[in-house]
Coordinates of C-alpha atoms in Angstrom, one line a residue:
X26 CA 0.0 0.0 0.0
X27 CA 1.5 3.4 -1.1
X28 CA 1.5 6.4 1.1
X29 CA 2.1 9.9 -0.3
X30 CA 2.2 13.2 1.5
X31 CA 0.2 16.3 0.5
X32 CA 3.5 18.2 0.3
X33 CA 4.5 16.1 -2.7
X34 CA 7.8 15.1 -1.3
X35 CA 8.6 11.8 -3.1
X36 CA 11.7 11.1 -1.0
X37 CA 9.5 10.6 2.0
X38 CA 6.7 8.7 0.3
X39 CA 6.6 5.1 1.5
X40 CA 4.7 1.8 1.3
X41 CA 3.6 -0.9 3.7
X42 CA 3.5 -4.5 2.5
X43 CA 0.5 -6.7 3.3
X44 CA 2.8 -8.4 5.6
X45 CA 6.5 -8.9 6.2
X46 CA 7.6 -12.5 5.9
X47 CA 11.1 -12.5 7.2
X48 CA 11.1 -14.1 10.8
X49 CA 12.1 -11.9 13.6
X50 CA 11.1 -8.7 15.4
X51 CA 12.0 -5.1 14.6
X52 CA 11.9 -2.2 17.0
X53 CA 11.4 1.4 15.8
X54 CA 12.5 4.1 18.0
X55 CA 11.3 7.8 17.4
X56 CA 13.8 10.2 18.9
X57 CA 14.1 13.9 19.2
X58 CA 16.7 15.5 21.6
X59 CA 17.0 12.3 23.7
X60 CA 20.8 12.5 24.3
X61 CA 20.4 11.8 28.1
X62 CA 18.3 8.7 27.5
X63 CA 19.0 7.1 24.1
X64 CA 22.0 5.1 25.3
X65 CA 20.1 3.7 28.2
X66 CA 17.2 2.8 25.8
X67 CA 19.3 1.1 23.0
X68 CA 21.7 -0.8 25.3
X69 CA 18.7 -2.3 27.1
X70 CA 17.1 -3.6 24.0
X71 CA 20.1 -4.5 21.9
X72 CA 20.1 -8.2 23.2
X73 CA 16.5 -8.9 22.5
X74 CA 15.4 -7.4 19.1
X75 CA 16.7 -8.6 15.8
X76 CA 16.9 -5.1 14.3
X77 CA 16.4 -1.6 15.7
X78 CA 15.5 1.4 13.6
X79 CA 16.2 4.8 15.2
X80 CA 14.3 7.6 13.6
X81 CA 16.0 10.9 14.4
X82 CA 13.5 13.8 14.2
X83 CA 15.9 16.7 13.8
X84 CA 17.7 16.4 17.1
X85 CA 20.1 19.2 18.1
X86 CA 21.6 17.7 21.2
X87 CA 23.9 15.0 19.8
X88 CA 21.4 12.2 19.8
X89 CA 22.4 11.0 16.4
X90 CA 26.0 11.0 17.3
X91 CA 25.4 8.8 20.3
X92 CA 23.5 6.4 18.1
X93 CA 26.3 6.3 15.6
X94 CA 28.8 5.7 18.4
X95 CA 26.7 2.7 19.6
X96 CA 26.6 1.4 16.0
X97 CA 30.5 1.3 15.9
X98 CA 30.8 -0.1 19.4
X99 CA 30.2 -3.8 18.8
X100 CA 28.1 -5.7 21.4
X101 CA 25.1 -5.9 18.8
X102 CA 25.6 -2.3 17.5
X103 CA 25.3 -3.7 14.0
X104 CA 21.6 -4.2 14.5
X105 CA 21.0 -0.5 14.7
X106 CA 19.8 1.5 11.6
X107 CA 19.7 5.3 11.9
X108 CA 17.2 7.3 9.7
X109 CA 16.6 10.9 9.5
X110 CA 13.1 12.5 9.5
X111 CA 13.9 16.2 9.4
X112 CA 10.3 17.7 9.4
X113 CA 8.7 19.6 12.3
X114 CA 5.8 17.7 13.8
X115 CA 2.4 18.8 15.2
X116 CA 2.8 18.1 18.8
X117 CA 0.2 16.0 20.8
X118 CA -3.0 17.8 21.5
X119 CA -4.4 20.8 19.5
X120 CA -1.4 21.0 17.1
X121 CA -1.9 17.2 16.2
X122 CA -5.7 17.8 15.9
X123 CA -5.1 20.5 13.3
X124 CA -2.5 18.7 11.2
X125 CA -3.9 16.6 8.3
X126 CA -3.0 12.9 8.6
X127 CA -1.3 12.8 5.2
X128 CA 1.1 15.7 6.0
X129 CA 4.8 15.3 6.5
X130 CA 4.2 17.2 9.8
X131 CA 1.7 14.7 11.1
X132 CA 2.5 12.3 13.9
X133 CA 0.4 9.7 12.1
X134 CA 2.4 10.0 8.8
X135 CA 5.7 10.0 10.7
X136 CA 4.9 7.0 12.8
X137 CA 3.7 5.0 9.8
X138 CA 6.8 6.1 7.9
X139 CA 8.9 4.8 10.8
X140 CA 7.0 1.5 10.8
X141 CA 7.7 1.1 7.1
X142 CA 11.5 1.0 7.9
X143 CA 10.9 -2.3 9.6
X144 CA 11.6 -5.4 7.5
X145 CA 10.7 -8.3 9.8
X146 CA 7.6 -10.2 10.6
X147 CA 6.7 -8.3 13.9
X148 CA 7.3 -4.7 14.7
X149 CA 7.5 -3.0 18.2
X150 CA 7.0 0.6 18.9
X151 CA 9.6 1.5 21.5
X152 CA 10.1 5.0 22.8
X153 CA 13.4 6.6 23.3
X154 CA 12.8 7.2 27.0
X155 CA 11.9 3.5 27.7
X156 CA 14.5 1.1 29.3
X157 CA 13.8 -2.6 29.4
X158 CA 14.0 -3.9 32.9
X159 CA 17.1 -6.1 33.3
X160 CA 15.2 -8.7 35.5
X161 CA 12.6 -9.1 32.7
X162 CA 15.0 -9.3 29.7
X163 CA 15.1 -13.1 29.7
X164 CA 11.2 -13.4 29.8
X165 CA 10.8 -10.7 27.2
X166 CA 13.3 -12.3 24.9
X167 CA 11.3 -15.6 25.3
X168 CA 8.2 -13.7 24.3
X169 CA 9.9 -12.3 21.1
X170 CA 11.2 -15.8 20.3
X171 CA 7.7 -17.2 20.4
X172 CA 6.1 -14.6 18.1
X173 CA 6.6 -16.3 14.9
X174 CA 4.9 -19.5 16.1
X175 CA 1.1 -20.1 16.1
X176 CA -1.6 -17.7 15.2
X177 CA -0.5 -14.0 14.8
X178 CA -1.4 -11.7 17.7
X179 CA -0.7 -8.1 19.0
X180 CA 0.9 -7.8 22.4
X181 CA 0.4 -5.2 25.2
X182 CA 3.4 -4.2 27.4
X183 CA 3.3 -2.5 30.7
X184 CA 5.8 0.1 32.0
X185 CA 6.4 2.0 35.2
X186 CA 7.1 5.7 35.0
X187 CA 10.3 6.5 36.8
X188 CA 11.6 10.0 37.7
X189 CA 15.3 11.0 38.0
X190 CA 15.9 13.7 40.5
X191 CA 18.7 16.3 40.0
X192 CA 20.9 14.5 42.5
X193 CA 20.7 11.4 40.4
X194 CA 18.3 9.4 42.5
X195 CA 15.3 7.6 40.9
X196 CA 11.8 7.7 42.3
X197 CA 8.6 5.9 41.2
X198 CA 5.0 6.5 42.2
X199 CA 2.4 3.9 42.7
X200 CA -0.4 3.9 40.1
X201 CA 1.8 5.2 37.2
X202 CA 1.9 2.0 35.3
X203 CA 1.0 2.3 31.6
X204 CA -0.1 -0.6 29.4
X205 CA -0.2 -0.2 25.7
X206 CA -0.2 -2.4 22.6
X207 CA 3.2 -2.1 21.2
X208 CA 4.0 -5.3 19.3
X209 CA 2.0 -6.5 16.2
X210 CA 2.5 -8.1 12.9
X211 CA 4.3 -5.7 10.5
X212 CA 2.2 -4.6 7.6
X213 CA -0.6 -2.5 6.1
X214 CA -3.5 -4.0 8.0
X215 CA -1.8 -3.0 11.3
X216 CA -0.9 0.6 11.1
X217 CA -1.4 3.9 13.0
X218 CA -4.5 6.1 12.5
X219 CA -5.3 9.6 13.5
X220 CA -7.2 10.0 16.7
X221 CA -8.0 13.1 18.7
X222 CA -4.9 14.4 20.5
X223 CA -2.5 11.6 19.3
X224 CA -2.0 8.6 16.9
X225 CA -3.3 5.1 17.7
X226 CA -2.4 1.6 16.4
X227 CA -5.6 0.0 15.0
X228 CA -5.7 -3.8 14.5
X229 CA -8.1 -5.9 12.4
X230 CA -10.8 -7.6 14.5
X231 CA -9.4 -11.0 13.7
X232 CA -6.1 -10.0 15.3
X233 CA -6.2 -11.0 19.0
X234 CA -4.6 -8.9 21.7
X235 CA -2.4 -10.7 24.2
X236 CA -0.9 -9.2 27.4
X237 CA 2.7 -9.6 28.6
X238 CA 1.8 -9.6 32.2
X239 CA 4.8 -8.2 34.2
X240 CA 5.9 -4.6 34.1
X241 CA 8.8 -4.9 31.8
X242 CA 10.1 -1.4 31.1
X243 CA 10.8 1.9 32.9
X244 CA 9.7 5.1 31.3
X245 CA 12.3 7.7 32.3
X246 CA 11.4 11.3 33.2
X247 CA 14.2 13.6 34.3
X248 CA 12.9 16.3 36.6
X249 CA 15.5 18.8 35.6
X250 CA 14.4 18.5 31.9
X251 CA 11.4 19.7 30.0
X252 CA 9.6 16.3 29.7
X253 CA 6.3 17.6 28.3
X254 CA 7.3 19.9 25.5
X255 CA 6.1 17.4 23.0
X256 CA 2.5 18.4 24.1
X257 CA 0.9 21.5 22.7
X258 CA -1.3 21.9 25.8
X259 CA -1.1 21.2 29.6
X260 CA -4.9 20.4 29.6
X261 CA -4.0 16.7 29.1
X262 CA -6.9 14.6 27.9
X263 CA -5.3 11.4 29.2
X264 CA -5.6 10.5 32.9
X265 CA -2.2 8.9 32.8
X266 CA -0.6 12.1 31.5
X267 CA -2.6 14.2 34.1
X268 CA -1.1 11.9 36.9
X269 CA 2.5 12.2 35.5
X270 CA 2.2 15.9 35.1
X271 CA 1.1 16.2 38.8
X272 CA 3.9 14.0 40.0
X273 CA 6.5 15.8 37.8
X274 CA 5.5 19.2 38.9
X275 CA 5.4 18.1 42.6
X276 CA 8.8 16.6 42.5
X277 CA 10.1 19.7 40.7
X278 CA 8.6 21.9 43.4
X279 CA 10.2 19.9 46.2
X280 CA 8.2 16.8 46.5
X281 CA 5.1 18.2 48.3
X282 CA 2.1 15.9 48.4
X283 CA 3.8 13.3 46.2
X284 CA 4.0 9.8 47.7
X285 CA 6.9 7.9 46.0
X286 CA 9.3 5.1 46.5
X287 CA 13.0 5.3 46.0
X288 CA 14.5 2.7 43.6
X289 CA 17.9 1.1 43.9
X290 CA 20.6 2.9 42.1
X291 CA 21.4 -0.4 40.2
X292 CA 18.0 -0.5 38.4
X293 CA 19.7 0.8 35.4
X294 CA 22.8 -0.9 33.8
X295 CA 25.8 0.0 36.0
X296 CA 27.9 0.8 33.0
X297 CA 25.7 3.7 32.1
X298 CA 24.4 4.6 35.6
X299 CA 28.1 5.2 36.6
X300 CA 27.9 8.5 34.8
X301 CA 25.7 10.0 37.4
X302 CA 27.3 12.6 39.8
X303 CA 29.5 11.0 42.4
X304 CA 27.6 10.3 45.7
X305 CA 24.2 10.6 44.0
X306 CA 23.1 7.0 43.9
X307 CA 19.6 5.9 44.5
X308 CA 20.4 4.3 47.8
X309 CA 19.5 5.9 51.2
X310 CA 21.8 8.2 52.9
X311 CA 23.3 5.4 55.0
X312 CA 24.4 3.7 51.8
X313 CA 21.9 0.9 51.8
X314 CA 19.8 0.2 48.7
X315 CA 16.2 1.5 49.5
X316 CA 13.0 -0.2 48.7
X317 CA 10.0 1.9 49.5
X318 CA 10.7 4.5 52.2
X319 CA 8.7 4.8 55.4
X320 CA 5.8 7.1 55.2
X321 CA 7.4 9.7 57.4
X322 CA 10.4 9.8 55.0
X323 CA 8.2 10.1 51.9
X324 CA 7.4 13.4 50.4
X325 CA 3.7 13.9 51.1
X326 CA 3.3 10.4 52.6
X327 CA -0.2 9.2 52.9
X328 CA -1.5 7.8 56.2
X329 CA -0.7 4.2 56.7
X330 CA -4.5 3.3 57.0
X331 CA -5.2 4.8 53.6
X332 CA -2.3 2.8 52.0
X333 CA -3.5 -0.5 53.5
X334 CA -7.0 0.1 52.2
X335 CA -5.7 0.9 48.8
X336 CA -3.6 -2.3 48.7
X337 CA -6.6 -4.4 49.6
X338 CA -8.8 -3.0 46.9
X339 CA -9.9 -5.3 44.1
X340 CA -7.5 -5.8 41.2
X341 CA -10.2 -5.9 38.5
X342 CA -13.7 -4.7 37.8
X343 CA -16.1 -6.1 35.1
X344 CA -17.9 -3.0 34.1
X345 CA -20.0 -4.2 31.1
X346 CA -21.8 -4.4 29.0
X347 CA -25.2 -6.0 30.0
X348 CA -26.0 -9.1 27.9
X349 CA -22.6 -9.3 26.3
X350 CA -21.1 -12.3 27.8
X351 CA -20.3 -11.0 31.3
X352 CA -21.9 -14.0 33.1
X353 CA -19.8 -16.3 31.0
X354 CA -16.8 -14.4 31.9
X355 CA -17.7 -14.4 35.6
X356 CA -18.1 -18.1 35.6
X357 CA -14.6 -18.7 34.1
X358 CA -13.0 -16.3 36.5
X359 CA -14.6 -17.7 39.7
X360 CA -13.3 -21.1 38.9
X361 CA -9.7 -19.9 38.9
X362 CA -7.8 -20.7 42.1
X363 CA -6.0 -17.4 42.2
X364 CA -9.0 -15.3 41.8
X365 CA -11.3 -14.2 44.7
X366 CA -14.8 -13.0 43.7
X367 CA -18.1 -12.3 45.4
X368 CA -21.3 -13.2 43.6
X369 CA -21.7 -11.5 40.2
X370 CA -23.4 -8.0 40.3
X371 CA -22.9 -6.8 43.8
X372 CA -24.0 -3.2 42.6
X373 CA -22.1 -1.4 45.1
X374 CA -21.2 1.7 43.1
X375 CA -24.5 2.1 41.4
X376 CA -26.9 1.2 44.3
X377 CA -25.2 1.1 47.7
X378 CA -22.6 3.9 47.6
X379 CA -24.9 6.7 47.4
X380 CA -23.6 10.2 46.8
X381 CA -19.7 10.0 47.1
X382 CA -18.4 11.6 50.2
X383 CA -15.5 14.1 50.2
X384 CA -12.3 12.5 49.3
X385 CA -10.3 11.4 52.5
X386 CA -13.2 12.1 54.8
X387 CA -14.3 9.8 57.6
X388 CA -17.3 8.8 55.6
X389 CA -15.1 8.1 52.6
X390 CA -13.0 5.7 54.7
X391 CA -16.2 4.0 55.9
X392 CA -17.4 3.5 52.4
X393 CA -14.2 1.9 51.4
X394 CA -14.5 -0.4 54.4
X395 CA -18.0 -1.3 53.4
X396 CA -16.8 -2.1 50.0
X397 CA -13.9 -4.2 51.2
X398 CA -16.3 -6.2 53.4
X399 CA -17.9 -7.7 50.3
X400 CA -14.7 -9.6 49.7
X401 CA -14.2 -11.0 53.1
X402 CA -16.5 -14.0 52.5
X403 CA -15.9 -14.0 48.7
X404 CA -15.6 -17.3 47.0
X405 CA -12.0 -18.6 46.5
X406 CA -8.9 -17.7 48.5
X407 CA -6.9 -16.3 45.7
X408 CA -4.8 -13.1 45.7
X409 CA -6.6 -11.5 42.8
X410 CA -9.8 -9.8 44.1
X411 CA -12.4 -8.6 41.7
X412 CA -16.1 -8.2 40.9
X413 CA -18.3 -8.0 37.8
X414 CA -21.3 -5.7 37.7
X415 CA -22.2 -4.7 34.1
X416 CA -24.4 -1.8 35.3
X417 CA -21.1 0.0 36.0
X418 CA -20.7 0.8 32.4
X419 CA -23.2 3.7 32.8
X420 CA -22.1 5.1 36.2
X421 CA -22.1 8.8 36.6
X422 CA -18.7 10.7 36.2
X423 CA -18.3 11.5 39.8
X424 CA -18.7 7.8 40.9
X425 CA -16.1 6.8 38.2
X426 CA -13.8 9.5 39.6
X427 CA -14.2 8.1 43.1
X428 CA -13.3 4.6 41.8
X429 CA -10.3 6.0 40.2
X430 CA -9.2 7.5 43.5
X431 CA -9.8 4.3 45.3
X432 CA -8.3 2.0 42.8
X433 CA -6.0 3.8 40.3
X434 CA -4.5 0.6 39.0
X435 CA -7.6 -1.5 38.7
X436 CA -8.0 -3.5 35.5
X437 CA -11.3 -3.0 33.7
X438 CA -13.1 -5.7 31.7
X439 CA -15.5 -4.5 29.1
X440 CA -17.4 -7.0 27.0
X441 CA -19.3 -6.0 23.9
X442 CA -21.6 -7.4 21.1
X443 CA -23.7 -6.0 18.3
X444 CA -25.7 -3.1 20.0
X445 CA -28.9 -4.1 18.4
X446 CA -28.6 -7.7 19.4
X447 CA -27.6 -6.6 22.9
X448 CA -30.8 -4.5 23.3
X449 CA -33.0 -7.4 22.0
X450 CA -31.3 -9.8 24.4
X451 CA -31.9 -7.4 27.3
X452 CA -35.5 -7.3 26.4
X453 CA -35.8 -11.2 26.1
X454 CA -34.3 -11.4 29.5
X455 CA -35.8 -8.5 31.2
X456 CA -39.5 -8.7 30.5
X457 CA -40.0 -12.4 31.6
X458 CA -37.6 -12.0 34.6
X459 CA -38.4 -8.5 36.0
X460 CA -41.8 -7.7 34.6
X461 CA -43.4 -11.1 34.6
X462 CA -44.4 -11.0 30.9
X463 CA -43.7 -13.3 28.1
X464 CA -42.0 -11.3 25.4
X465 CA -44.5 -12.4 22.7
X466 CA -47.3 -10.8 24.8
X467 CA -45.6 -7.4 25.1
X468 CA -47.3 -4.8 22.8
X469 CA -45.4 -2.7 20.2
X470 CA -45.7 0.7 22.1
X471 CA -44.4 -0.8 25.3
X472 CA -41.3 -2.4 23.4
X473 CA -40.7 0.9 21.6
X474 CA -40.8 2.7 25.0
X475 CA -38.5 0.2 26.5
X476 CA -35.8 0.3 23.8
X477 CA -35.9 4.2 23.7
X478 CA -35.5 4.5 27.5
X479 CA -32.3 5.9 28.7
X480 CA -31.0 2.8 30.7
X481 CA -31.4 0.5 27.8
X482 CA -30.2 2.8 25.1
X483 CA -27.1 4.0 27.0
X484 CA -26.0 0.4 27.6
X485 CA -25.7 -0.1 23.8
X486 CA -23.8 3.2 23.3
X487 CA -20.3 1.7 23.9
X488 CA -18.6 4.8 22.7
X489 CA -20.6 7.0 25.1
X490 CA -19.9 4.7 28.1
X491 CA -16.1 4.4 27.3
X492 CA -15.5 8.1 26.8
X493 CA -16.4 8.8 30.4
X494 CA -14.4 5.8 31.8
X495 CA -11.4 6.8 29.6
X496 CA -11.3 10.2 31.2
X497 CA -10.2 8.6 34.4
X498 CA -8.3 5.4 33.2
X499 CA -5.8 4.9 30.5
X500 CA -6.6 2.6 27.6
X501 CA -3.9 0.0 28.8
X502 CA -6.0 -0.8 31.9
X503 CA -8.9 -2.1 29.7
X504 CA -9.6 -5.5 28.5
X505 CA -12.0 -5.5 25.5
X506 CA -13.8 -8.6 24.4
X507 CA -16.8 -9.6 22.2
X508 CA -19.5 -12.1 22.7
X509 CA -18.7 -13.3 19.2
X510 CA -15.3 -14.4 20.6
X511 CA -16.9 -16.2 23.4
X512 CA -18.8 -18.2 20.9
X513 CA -16.0 -18.6 18.2
X514 CA -12.7 -18.6 20.2
X515 CA -13.4 -19.1 23.9
X516 CA -10.1 -20.6 24.7
X517 CA -8.1 -17.8 23.3
X518 CA -10.4 -15.2 25.0
X519 CA -10.2 -16.6 28.5
X520 CA -6.4 -17.3 28.2
X521 CA -5.9 -13.6 27.1
X522 CA -8.0 -12.4 30.0
X523 CA -6.0 -14.5 32.6
X524 CA -2.9 -13.0 31.1
X525 CA -4.3 -9.5 31.5
X526 CA -5.2 -10.2 35.2
X527 CA -1.7 -11.8 35.7
X528 CA -3.3 -15.0 36.7
X529 CA -1.8 -18.4 36.0
X530 CA -3.0 -20.0 32.7
X531 CA -5.8 -22.5 33.3
X532 CA -8.3 -23.0 30.5
X533 CA -11.3 -25.4 30.9
X534 CA -12.1 -28.0 28.5
X535 CA -14.0 -27.0 25.3
X536 CA -17.3 -28.4 26.4
X537 CA -17.2 -26.3 29.6
X538 CA -16.3 -23.2 27.7
X539 CA -19.0 -23.8 25.1
X540 CA -21.8 -24.1 27.8
X541 CA -23.9 -20.9 27.8
X542 CA -24.3 -19.0 31.1
X543 CA -27.4 -17.0 31.7
X544 CA -28.5 -17.1 28.2
X545 CA -31.8 -15.5 27.1
X546 CA -34.7 -17.5 25.7
X547 CA -34.2 -17.8 21.9
X548 CA -37.0 -15.5 20.6
X549 CA -36.5 -14.4 17.0
X550 CA -36.3 -10.6 16.5
X551 CA -39.3 -9.2 14.6
X552 CA -38.4 -7.2 11.5
X553 CA -40.0 -4.1 12.8
X554 CA -37.9 -4.3 15.9
X555 CA -34.8 -4.6 13.9
X556 CA -35.8 -1.6 11.7
X557 CA -36.6 0.5 14.6
X558 CA -33.3 -0.2 16.3
X559 CA -31.2 0.2 13.3
X560 CA -32.8 3.6 12.8
X561 CA -32.6 4.7 16.6
X562 CA -29.4 2.8 17.6
X563 CA -27.1 4.1 14.7
X564 CA -24.0 4.2 16.9
X565 CA -20.7 4.8 15.1
X566 CA -18.8 1.4 15.0
X567 CA -15.8 3.3 13.8
X568 CA -15.7 5.5 16.9
X569 CA -15.8 2.4 19.1
X570 CA -12.9 0.8 17.1
X571 CA -10.9 4.0 17.5
X572 CA -11.5 4.0 21.3
X573 CA -10.5 0.4 21.8
X574 CA -7.7 0.2 19.1
X575 CA -9.4 -2.8 17.5
X576 CA -12.0 -3.2 14.7
X577 CA -15.4 -4.3 16.1
X578 CA -17.2 -7.3 14.5
X579 CA -20.3 -5.4 13.5
X580 CA -21.0 -2.3 11.3
X581 CA -24.0 -0.4 10.2

């Protein structure tokens, strides 16, 4: 597939093949003025990738010279290819929004151009401020080695934001773990598309997303540098960026109200880390290597009680959608020995919480304890607590904000199906169960009123639900699945979900996975109902695809 730019520059036109066939994994690293980080980045990934393409975007601080030196240094430097992309780019946010996607100055065009440099079967988007964790390099290399076997898939990776202070010490804050799809088959079907504020990798529906469970990289931010100048606004749309900005500014201003933990000075390669100022290592003043500092040593340390409550909060929430396979998911999760769940649909946040109390107040702590009490007698003794209540999909923003305060790291499971089929299934289940009526006896006016009601309609508007949740949680904390996958690929779906939750792999036999759970009575949908819903439920499938980074299996 040929890509040409509106400026007519043929030198920077490019093509993406249907797929690359050569075995192996390429990494492409976009870099602009990353002289303080690029060596950390490249040395960490040289042992694991088969080729590394560094795309220098007009650096003026010697970034390209450092890359050339690494190319000549041996120790795998021959894997590195250096490319120049000399055009100014519209920065994330409003500048990106106003830049056409086919312009040389577009992040989308630039990233797809960088992708086109890769020649191997899989490609990985690796940023110049990312450092592969030493203790995870063996496991990560094993993942890359397995990529060419079996059915193709995309993989999400998790990273922890790490801040380097002016004295050379390194700090990390709980909750600043980012998960993003970074590895995918290299070719035209899997490429970057323009999205509001930034670019996003979009995959075909048939391409499953798998999750490399452990946090495997550190994302470096140096407090004495300008780390957010690639944004054209400080009104960040991403909750992850808002948290990072708050932490960064707090540390720059002296650490007020920022609860962090100190990392050992050796968490980066010693060979590079030795360049830090003498006596500035990440250990404690007494010379010992510090783990998390006591609360009274931490800037802005939180009360111990609050930290204990946060640690005991659930690791996952199933938030929707109603009649989209959530009962099946709950049945599979509750059977896993590492997972601890109460009964499905405890409805705490939509029915029992009430109006959220002031954050940090006595009533807020009582509300947390009331919620945690639901897990005391929950089934299973596993370490991974969670619950599934599909009604959470349509929670009010202030309640979602409170969930984000209580559980900033929580994993969110969102199942979907064709919105029209979902609404009809809700009617098939709801009328006999809650209204005591056989669906065949319900009149046309009553059905129309039911489908047009706000609670039913909102549950099929997946984009509307997700926009509110994505205001408070980054996309990497979501698992998106489809009822169609429950029916067609249940083993793959549940295996990926266990990986997402960092639970051990345990997949039931095919007969058990194929058994329906809480299925509605099979009543055919009348033609007039379909006509009405197709007219009234004309939700944009492309918008949902953009929000979740994956093509949905239905369209209108």
